Short mmCIF file of C-alpha atoms in Angstrom, two decimals:
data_model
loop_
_atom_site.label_atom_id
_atom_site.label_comp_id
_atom_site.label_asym_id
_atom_site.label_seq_id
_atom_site.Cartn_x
_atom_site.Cartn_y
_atom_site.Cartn_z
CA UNK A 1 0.00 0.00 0.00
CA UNK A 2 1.25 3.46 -1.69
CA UNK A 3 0.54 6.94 0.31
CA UNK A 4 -0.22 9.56 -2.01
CA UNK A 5 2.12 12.46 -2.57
CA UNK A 6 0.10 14.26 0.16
CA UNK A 7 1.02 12.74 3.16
CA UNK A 8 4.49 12.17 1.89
CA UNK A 9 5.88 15.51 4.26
CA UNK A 10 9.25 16.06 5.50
CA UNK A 11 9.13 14.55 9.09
CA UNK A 12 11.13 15.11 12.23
CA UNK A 13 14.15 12.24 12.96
CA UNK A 14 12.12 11.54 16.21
CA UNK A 15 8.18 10.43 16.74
CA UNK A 16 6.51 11.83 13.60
CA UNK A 17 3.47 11.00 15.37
CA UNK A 18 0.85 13.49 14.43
CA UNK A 19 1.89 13.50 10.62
CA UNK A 20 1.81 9.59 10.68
CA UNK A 21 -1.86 9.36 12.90
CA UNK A 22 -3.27 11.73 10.76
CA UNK A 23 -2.37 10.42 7.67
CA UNK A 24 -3.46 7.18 8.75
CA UNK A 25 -6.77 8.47 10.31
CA UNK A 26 -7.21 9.61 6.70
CA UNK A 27 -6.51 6.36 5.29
CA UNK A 28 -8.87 4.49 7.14
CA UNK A 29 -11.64 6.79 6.79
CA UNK A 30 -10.74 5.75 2.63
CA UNK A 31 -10.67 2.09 3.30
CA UNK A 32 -13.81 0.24 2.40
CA UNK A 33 -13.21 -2.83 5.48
CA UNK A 34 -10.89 -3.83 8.05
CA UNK A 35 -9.07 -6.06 5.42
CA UNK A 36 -7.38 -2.57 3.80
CA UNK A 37 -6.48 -1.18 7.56
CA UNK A 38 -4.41 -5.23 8.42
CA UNK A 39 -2.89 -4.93 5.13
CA UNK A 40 0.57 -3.38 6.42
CA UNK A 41 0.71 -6.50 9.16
CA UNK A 42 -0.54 -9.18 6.85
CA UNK A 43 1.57 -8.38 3.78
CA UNK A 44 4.76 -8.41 6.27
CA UNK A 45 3.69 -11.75 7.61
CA UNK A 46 2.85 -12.96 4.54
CA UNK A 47 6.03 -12.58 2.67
CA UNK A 48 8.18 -14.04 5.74
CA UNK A 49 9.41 -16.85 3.80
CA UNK A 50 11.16 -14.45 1.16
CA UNK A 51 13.02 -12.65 3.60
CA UNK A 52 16.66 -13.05 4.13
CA UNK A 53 17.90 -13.07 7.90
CA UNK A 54 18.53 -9.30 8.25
CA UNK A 55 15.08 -8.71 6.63
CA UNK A 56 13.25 -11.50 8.71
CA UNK A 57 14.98 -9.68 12.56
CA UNK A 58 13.18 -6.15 10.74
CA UNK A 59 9.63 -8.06 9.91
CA UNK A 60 9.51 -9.51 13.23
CA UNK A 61 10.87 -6.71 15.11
CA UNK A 62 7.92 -4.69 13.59
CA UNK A 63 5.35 -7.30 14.49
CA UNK A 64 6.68 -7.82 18.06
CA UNK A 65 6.85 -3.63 18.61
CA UNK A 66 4.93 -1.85 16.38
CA UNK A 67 4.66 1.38 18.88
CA UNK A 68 8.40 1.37 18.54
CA UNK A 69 8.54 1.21 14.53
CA UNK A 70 6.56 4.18 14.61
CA UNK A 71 8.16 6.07 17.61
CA UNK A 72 11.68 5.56 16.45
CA UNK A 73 13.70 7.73 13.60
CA UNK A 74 15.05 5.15 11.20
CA UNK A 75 18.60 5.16 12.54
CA UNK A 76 17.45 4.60 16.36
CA UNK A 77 15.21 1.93 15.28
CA UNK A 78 18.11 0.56 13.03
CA UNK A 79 20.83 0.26 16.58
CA UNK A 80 17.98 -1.17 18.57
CA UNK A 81 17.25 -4.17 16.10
CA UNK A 82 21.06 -4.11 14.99
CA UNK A 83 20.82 -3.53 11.38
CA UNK A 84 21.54 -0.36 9.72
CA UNK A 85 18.84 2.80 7.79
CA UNK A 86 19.62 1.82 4.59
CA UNK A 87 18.65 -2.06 5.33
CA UNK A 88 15.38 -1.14 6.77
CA UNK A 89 14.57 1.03 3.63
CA UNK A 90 15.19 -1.59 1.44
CA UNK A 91 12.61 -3.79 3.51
CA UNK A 92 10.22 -1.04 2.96
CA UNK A 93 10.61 -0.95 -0.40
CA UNK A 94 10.62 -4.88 -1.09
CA UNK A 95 6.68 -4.53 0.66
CA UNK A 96 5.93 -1.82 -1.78
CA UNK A 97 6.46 1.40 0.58
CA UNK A 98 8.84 4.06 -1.01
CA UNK A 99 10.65 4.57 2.61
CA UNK A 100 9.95 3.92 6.10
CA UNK A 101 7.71 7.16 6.72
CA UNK A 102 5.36 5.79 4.09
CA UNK A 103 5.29 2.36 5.57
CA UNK A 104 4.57 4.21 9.27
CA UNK A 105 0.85 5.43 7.82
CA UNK A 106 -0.16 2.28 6.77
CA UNK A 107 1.41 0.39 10.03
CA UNK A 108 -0.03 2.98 12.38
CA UNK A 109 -3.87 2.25 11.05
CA UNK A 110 -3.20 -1.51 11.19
CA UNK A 111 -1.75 -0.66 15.05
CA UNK A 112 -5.10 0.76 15.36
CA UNK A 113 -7.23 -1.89 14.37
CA UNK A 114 -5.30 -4.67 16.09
CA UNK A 115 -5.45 -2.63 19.48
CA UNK A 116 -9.41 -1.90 18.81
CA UNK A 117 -9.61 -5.80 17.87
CA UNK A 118 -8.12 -6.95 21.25
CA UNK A 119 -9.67 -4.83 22.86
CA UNK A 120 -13.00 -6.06 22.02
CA UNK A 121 -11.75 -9.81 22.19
CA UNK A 122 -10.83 -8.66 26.33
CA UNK A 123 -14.57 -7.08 26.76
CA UNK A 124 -15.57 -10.51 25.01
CA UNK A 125 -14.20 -13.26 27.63
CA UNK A 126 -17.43 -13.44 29.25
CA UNK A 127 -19.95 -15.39 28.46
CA UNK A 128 -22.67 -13.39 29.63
CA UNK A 129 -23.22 -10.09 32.10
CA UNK A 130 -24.12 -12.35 34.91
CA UNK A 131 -20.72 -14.45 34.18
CA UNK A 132 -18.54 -11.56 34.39
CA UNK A 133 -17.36 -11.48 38.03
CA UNK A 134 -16.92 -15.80 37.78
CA UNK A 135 -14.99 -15.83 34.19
CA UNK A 136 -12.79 -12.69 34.98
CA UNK A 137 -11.72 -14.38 37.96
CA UNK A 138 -10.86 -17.16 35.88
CA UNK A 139 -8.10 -15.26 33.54
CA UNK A 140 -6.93 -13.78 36.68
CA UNK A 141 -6.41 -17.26 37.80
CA UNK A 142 -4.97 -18.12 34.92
CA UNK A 143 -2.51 -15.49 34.02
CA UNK A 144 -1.03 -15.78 37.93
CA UNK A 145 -0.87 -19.47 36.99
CA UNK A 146 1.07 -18.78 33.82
CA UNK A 147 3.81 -16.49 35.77
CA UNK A 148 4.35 -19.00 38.09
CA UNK A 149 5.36 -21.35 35.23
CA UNK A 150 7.67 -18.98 32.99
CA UNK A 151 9.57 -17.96 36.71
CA UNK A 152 11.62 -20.61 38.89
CA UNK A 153 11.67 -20.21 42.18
CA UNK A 154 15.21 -19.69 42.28
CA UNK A 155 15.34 -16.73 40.30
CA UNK A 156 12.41 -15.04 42.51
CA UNK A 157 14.49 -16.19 45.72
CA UNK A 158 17.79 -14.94 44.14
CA UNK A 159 16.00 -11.83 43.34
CA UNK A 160 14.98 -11.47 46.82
CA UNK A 161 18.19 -12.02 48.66
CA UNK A 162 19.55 -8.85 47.02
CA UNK A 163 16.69 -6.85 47.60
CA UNK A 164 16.89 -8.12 51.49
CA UNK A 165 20.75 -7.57 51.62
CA UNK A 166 21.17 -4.24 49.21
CA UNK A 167 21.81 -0.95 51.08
CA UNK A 168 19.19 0.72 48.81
CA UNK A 169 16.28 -0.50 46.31
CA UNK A 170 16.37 1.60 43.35
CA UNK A 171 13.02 1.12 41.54
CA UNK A 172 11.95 2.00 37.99
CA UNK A 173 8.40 2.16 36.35
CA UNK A 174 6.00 3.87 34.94
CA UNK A 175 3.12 4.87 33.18
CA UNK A 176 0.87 1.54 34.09
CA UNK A 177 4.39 -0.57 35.78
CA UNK A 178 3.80 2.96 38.18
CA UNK A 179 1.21 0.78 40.13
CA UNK A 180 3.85 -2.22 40.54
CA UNK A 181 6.02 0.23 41.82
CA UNK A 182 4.24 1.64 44.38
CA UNK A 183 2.96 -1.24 45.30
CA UNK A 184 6.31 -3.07 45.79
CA UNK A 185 7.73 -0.13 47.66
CA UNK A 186 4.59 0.31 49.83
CA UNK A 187 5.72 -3.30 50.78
CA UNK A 188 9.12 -2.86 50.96
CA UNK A 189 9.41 0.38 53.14
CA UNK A 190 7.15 -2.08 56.13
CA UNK A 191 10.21 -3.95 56.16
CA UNK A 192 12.52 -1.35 56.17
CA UNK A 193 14.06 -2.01 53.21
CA UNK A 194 15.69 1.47 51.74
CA UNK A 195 13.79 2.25 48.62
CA UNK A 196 14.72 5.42 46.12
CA UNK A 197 11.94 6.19 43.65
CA UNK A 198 10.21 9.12 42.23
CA UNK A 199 7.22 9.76 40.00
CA UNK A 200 9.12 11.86 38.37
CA UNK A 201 10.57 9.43 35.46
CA UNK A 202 13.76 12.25 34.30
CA UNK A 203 14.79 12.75 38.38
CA UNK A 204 14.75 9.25 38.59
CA UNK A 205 17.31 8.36 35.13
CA UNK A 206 19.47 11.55 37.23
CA UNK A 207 19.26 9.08 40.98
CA UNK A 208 20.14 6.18 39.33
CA UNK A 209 23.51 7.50 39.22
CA UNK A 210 24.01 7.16 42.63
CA UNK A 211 23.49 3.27 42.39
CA UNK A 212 26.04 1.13 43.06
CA UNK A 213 27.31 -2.28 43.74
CA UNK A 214 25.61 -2.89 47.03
CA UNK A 215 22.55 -1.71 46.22
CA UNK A 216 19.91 -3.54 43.63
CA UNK A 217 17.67 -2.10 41.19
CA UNK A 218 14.62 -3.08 40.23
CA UNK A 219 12.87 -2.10 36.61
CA UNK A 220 9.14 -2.71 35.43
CA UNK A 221 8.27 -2.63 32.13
CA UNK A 222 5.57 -4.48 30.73
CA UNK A 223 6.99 -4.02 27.26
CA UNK A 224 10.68 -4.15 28.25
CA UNK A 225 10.55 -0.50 25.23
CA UNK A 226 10.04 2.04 28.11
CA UNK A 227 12.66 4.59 26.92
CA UNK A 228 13.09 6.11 30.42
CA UNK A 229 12.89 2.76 32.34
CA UNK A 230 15.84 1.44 30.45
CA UNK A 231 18.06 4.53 30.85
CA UNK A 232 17.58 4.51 34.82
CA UNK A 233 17.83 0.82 34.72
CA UNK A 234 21.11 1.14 31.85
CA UNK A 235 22.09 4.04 34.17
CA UNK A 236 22.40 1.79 37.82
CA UNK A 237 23.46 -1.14 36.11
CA UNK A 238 26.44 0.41 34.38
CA UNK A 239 27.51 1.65 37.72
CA UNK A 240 27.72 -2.09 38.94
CA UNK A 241 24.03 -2.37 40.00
CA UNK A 242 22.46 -5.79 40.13
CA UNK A 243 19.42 -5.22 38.09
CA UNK A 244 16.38 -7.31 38.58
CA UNK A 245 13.63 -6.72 35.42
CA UNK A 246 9.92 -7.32 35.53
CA UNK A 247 9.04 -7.71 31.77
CA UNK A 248 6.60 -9.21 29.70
CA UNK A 249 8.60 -12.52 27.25
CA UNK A 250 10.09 -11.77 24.34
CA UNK A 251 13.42 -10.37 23.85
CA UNK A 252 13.82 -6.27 24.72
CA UNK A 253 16.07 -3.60 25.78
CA UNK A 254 15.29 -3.84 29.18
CA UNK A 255 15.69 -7.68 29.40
CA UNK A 256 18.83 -7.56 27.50
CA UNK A 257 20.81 -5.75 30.43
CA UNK A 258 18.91 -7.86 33.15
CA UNK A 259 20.68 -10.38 35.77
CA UNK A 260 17.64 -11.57 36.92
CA UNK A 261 14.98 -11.33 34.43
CA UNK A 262 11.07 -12.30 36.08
CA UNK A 263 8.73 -12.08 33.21
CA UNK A 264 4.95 -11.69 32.62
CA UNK A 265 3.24 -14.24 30.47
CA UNK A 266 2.59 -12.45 26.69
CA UNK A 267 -0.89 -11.67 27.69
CA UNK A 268 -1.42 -8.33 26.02
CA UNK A 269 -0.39 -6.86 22.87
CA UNK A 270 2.25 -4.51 23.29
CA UNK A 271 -0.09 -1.62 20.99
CA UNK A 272 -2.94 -2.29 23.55
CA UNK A 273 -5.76 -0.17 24.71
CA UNK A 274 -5.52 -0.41 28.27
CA UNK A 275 -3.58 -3.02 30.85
CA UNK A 276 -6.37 -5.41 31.81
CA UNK A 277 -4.44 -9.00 32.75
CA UNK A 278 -0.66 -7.94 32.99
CA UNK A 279 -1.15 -5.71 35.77
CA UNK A 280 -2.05 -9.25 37.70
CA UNK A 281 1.20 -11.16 36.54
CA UNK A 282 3.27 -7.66 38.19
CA UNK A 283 1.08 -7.93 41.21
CA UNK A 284 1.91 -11.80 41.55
CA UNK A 285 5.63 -11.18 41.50
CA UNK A 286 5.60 -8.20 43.44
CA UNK A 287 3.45 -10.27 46.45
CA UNK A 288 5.81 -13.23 46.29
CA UNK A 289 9.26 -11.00 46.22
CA UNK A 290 7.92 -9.62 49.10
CA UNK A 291 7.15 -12.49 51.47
CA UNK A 292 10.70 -14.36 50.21
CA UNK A 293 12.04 -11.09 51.43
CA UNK A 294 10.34 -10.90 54.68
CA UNK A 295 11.72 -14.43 54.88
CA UNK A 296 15.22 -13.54 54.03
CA UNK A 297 14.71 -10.65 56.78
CA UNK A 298 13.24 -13.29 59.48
CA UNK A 299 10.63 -10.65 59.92
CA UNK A 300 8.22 -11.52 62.91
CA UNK A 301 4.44 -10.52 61.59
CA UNK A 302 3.37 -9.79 65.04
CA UNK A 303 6.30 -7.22 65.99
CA UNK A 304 6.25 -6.07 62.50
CA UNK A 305 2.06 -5.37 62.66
CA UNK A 306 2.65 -3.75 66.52
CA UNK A 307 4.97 -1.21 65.27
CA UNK A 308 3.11 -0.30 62.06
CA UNK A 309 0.23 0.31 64.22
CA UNK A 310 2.01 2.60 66.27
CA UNK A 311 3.64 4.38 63.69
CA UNK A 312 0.35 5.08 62.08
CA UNK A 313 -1.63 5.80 65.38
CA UNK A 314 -2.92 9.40 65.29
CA UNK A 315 -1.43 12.56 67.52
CA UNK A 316 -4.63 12.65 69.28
CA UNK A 317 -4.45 9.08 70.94
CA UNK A 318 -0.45 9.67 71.93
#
């Protein structure tokens, strides 16, 4: 599929996102069925079997992350796959696209359609309104079930020996691994455990400079893309930081740099509408670091519960 000479406009080296959305907006208010808006994803999937092996890492690399193909200039996307710009213009041009900005409009309406599409097969898991409550429990259930299977127990008990023995817990998430966060430091601040975190993603890339090899750090990303996750995380780690990841499987960034990689079971497309089920696999992993921690820490639940209850009593009952 060919953009006319219209939307073909000079575009910024980084996220050309508003040219691209619009000009895909437009094309899918021109297509005639959903079959014209998949054509980007099913004519790169389609032609696998033609690719050679530089060509094949692109195709799937754009399957497995199309938010990045379209947030990426061509020469940052080209270091993260480990090709070069000229390679992944030539891939363009074997589907038909005159260059990568071209191929962005078509992929960013197909990115569209396959997040609307999974969206509506989430809203559709339920057999009826009454059955909501019973089968949503059930891919709870199920997803908690599947993150116990992709993580040994030695990894999550590794994992928490550092956190119980590290001088500080440097944590990184955000955006929708924010809640993870919070909750794991939440957790880890009743056991006294020295966590550094702020909301503020750019202050925390600057803190993670004052990681170091006693302390551990600790990064969430669902996707395993999240440009400021991976700096703080690429930041502590390259100051001898252990770093423990919480991503979702499949090869990224983030997991590439990880000594201790926990992962979410692929549960979500990475182009999704909201978090619905991964939030759950986080949660899981975040709940069992914590009690192999308390472990690690022989914490005693009764002292421990005594002195929260103090801490929190109010100034009028003192």
């Amino acid at each position: 599929m060919r953009t006319s000479p219209a939307h073909r406009q000079a575009l910024p080296p980084r996220y050309a996102s508003e040219d691209v959305m619009i000009a895909a907006k437009k094309q899918k208010e021109t297509s005639s069925n959903n079959g014209a808006c998949m054509e980007c994803f099913e004519t790169i999937q389609v032609n696998m079997p033609t690719y050679s092996r530089s060509q094949r890492t692109i195709a799937q690399y754009i399957i497995d992350h199309p938010s990045r193909a379209l947030s990426l200039s061509i020469h940052d996307m080209a270091a993260e796959i480990g090709t070069s710009a000229s390679s992944i213009t030539r891939f363009c041009r074997k589907l038909g696209y005159d260059s990568l900005r071209d191929m962005r409009v078509s992929l960013a309406a197909s990115s569209d359609h396959r997040a609307a599409e999974d969206f509506q097969e989430a809203m559709s898991i339920v057999g009826s309104p009454e059955r909501l409550a019973s089968d949503y429990l059930q891919h709870i259930t199920d997803v908690c079930s599947k993150t116990l299977e992709v993580n040994s127990m030695e990894t999550l008990q590794e994992a928490a020996r550092l956190i119980a023995q590290a001088e500080s817990v440097y944590l990184f998430g955000i955006g929708a691994s924010a809640l993870a966060v919070s909750n794991l430091l939440g957790k880890l601040v009743k056991l006294k455990v020295r966590c550094i975190y702020s909301a503020d993603s750019d202050m925390n890339v600057q803190m993670a400079d004052s990681a170091g090899a006693n302390d551990v750090a600790i990064a969430f990303s669902y996707s395993g893309f999240t440009t400021d996750v991976v700096k703080g995380a690429r930041n502590a780690h390259d100051n001898g930081c252990p770093l423990i990841t919480v991503t979702h499987q499949g090869d990224s960034p983030l997991q590439s740099i990880s000594d201790y990689a926990l992962l979410c079971p692929a549960v979500e497309q990475l182009t999704r509408v909201t978090t619905l089920f991964s939030n759950y696999a986080q949660a899981i992993i975040v709940d069992i670091l914590f009690l192999l921690v308390a472990r690690q820490l022989d914490i005693n639940p009764r002292e421990l519960l005594q002195e929260y209850r103090s801490i929190m009593q109010s100034p009028d009952a003192l």
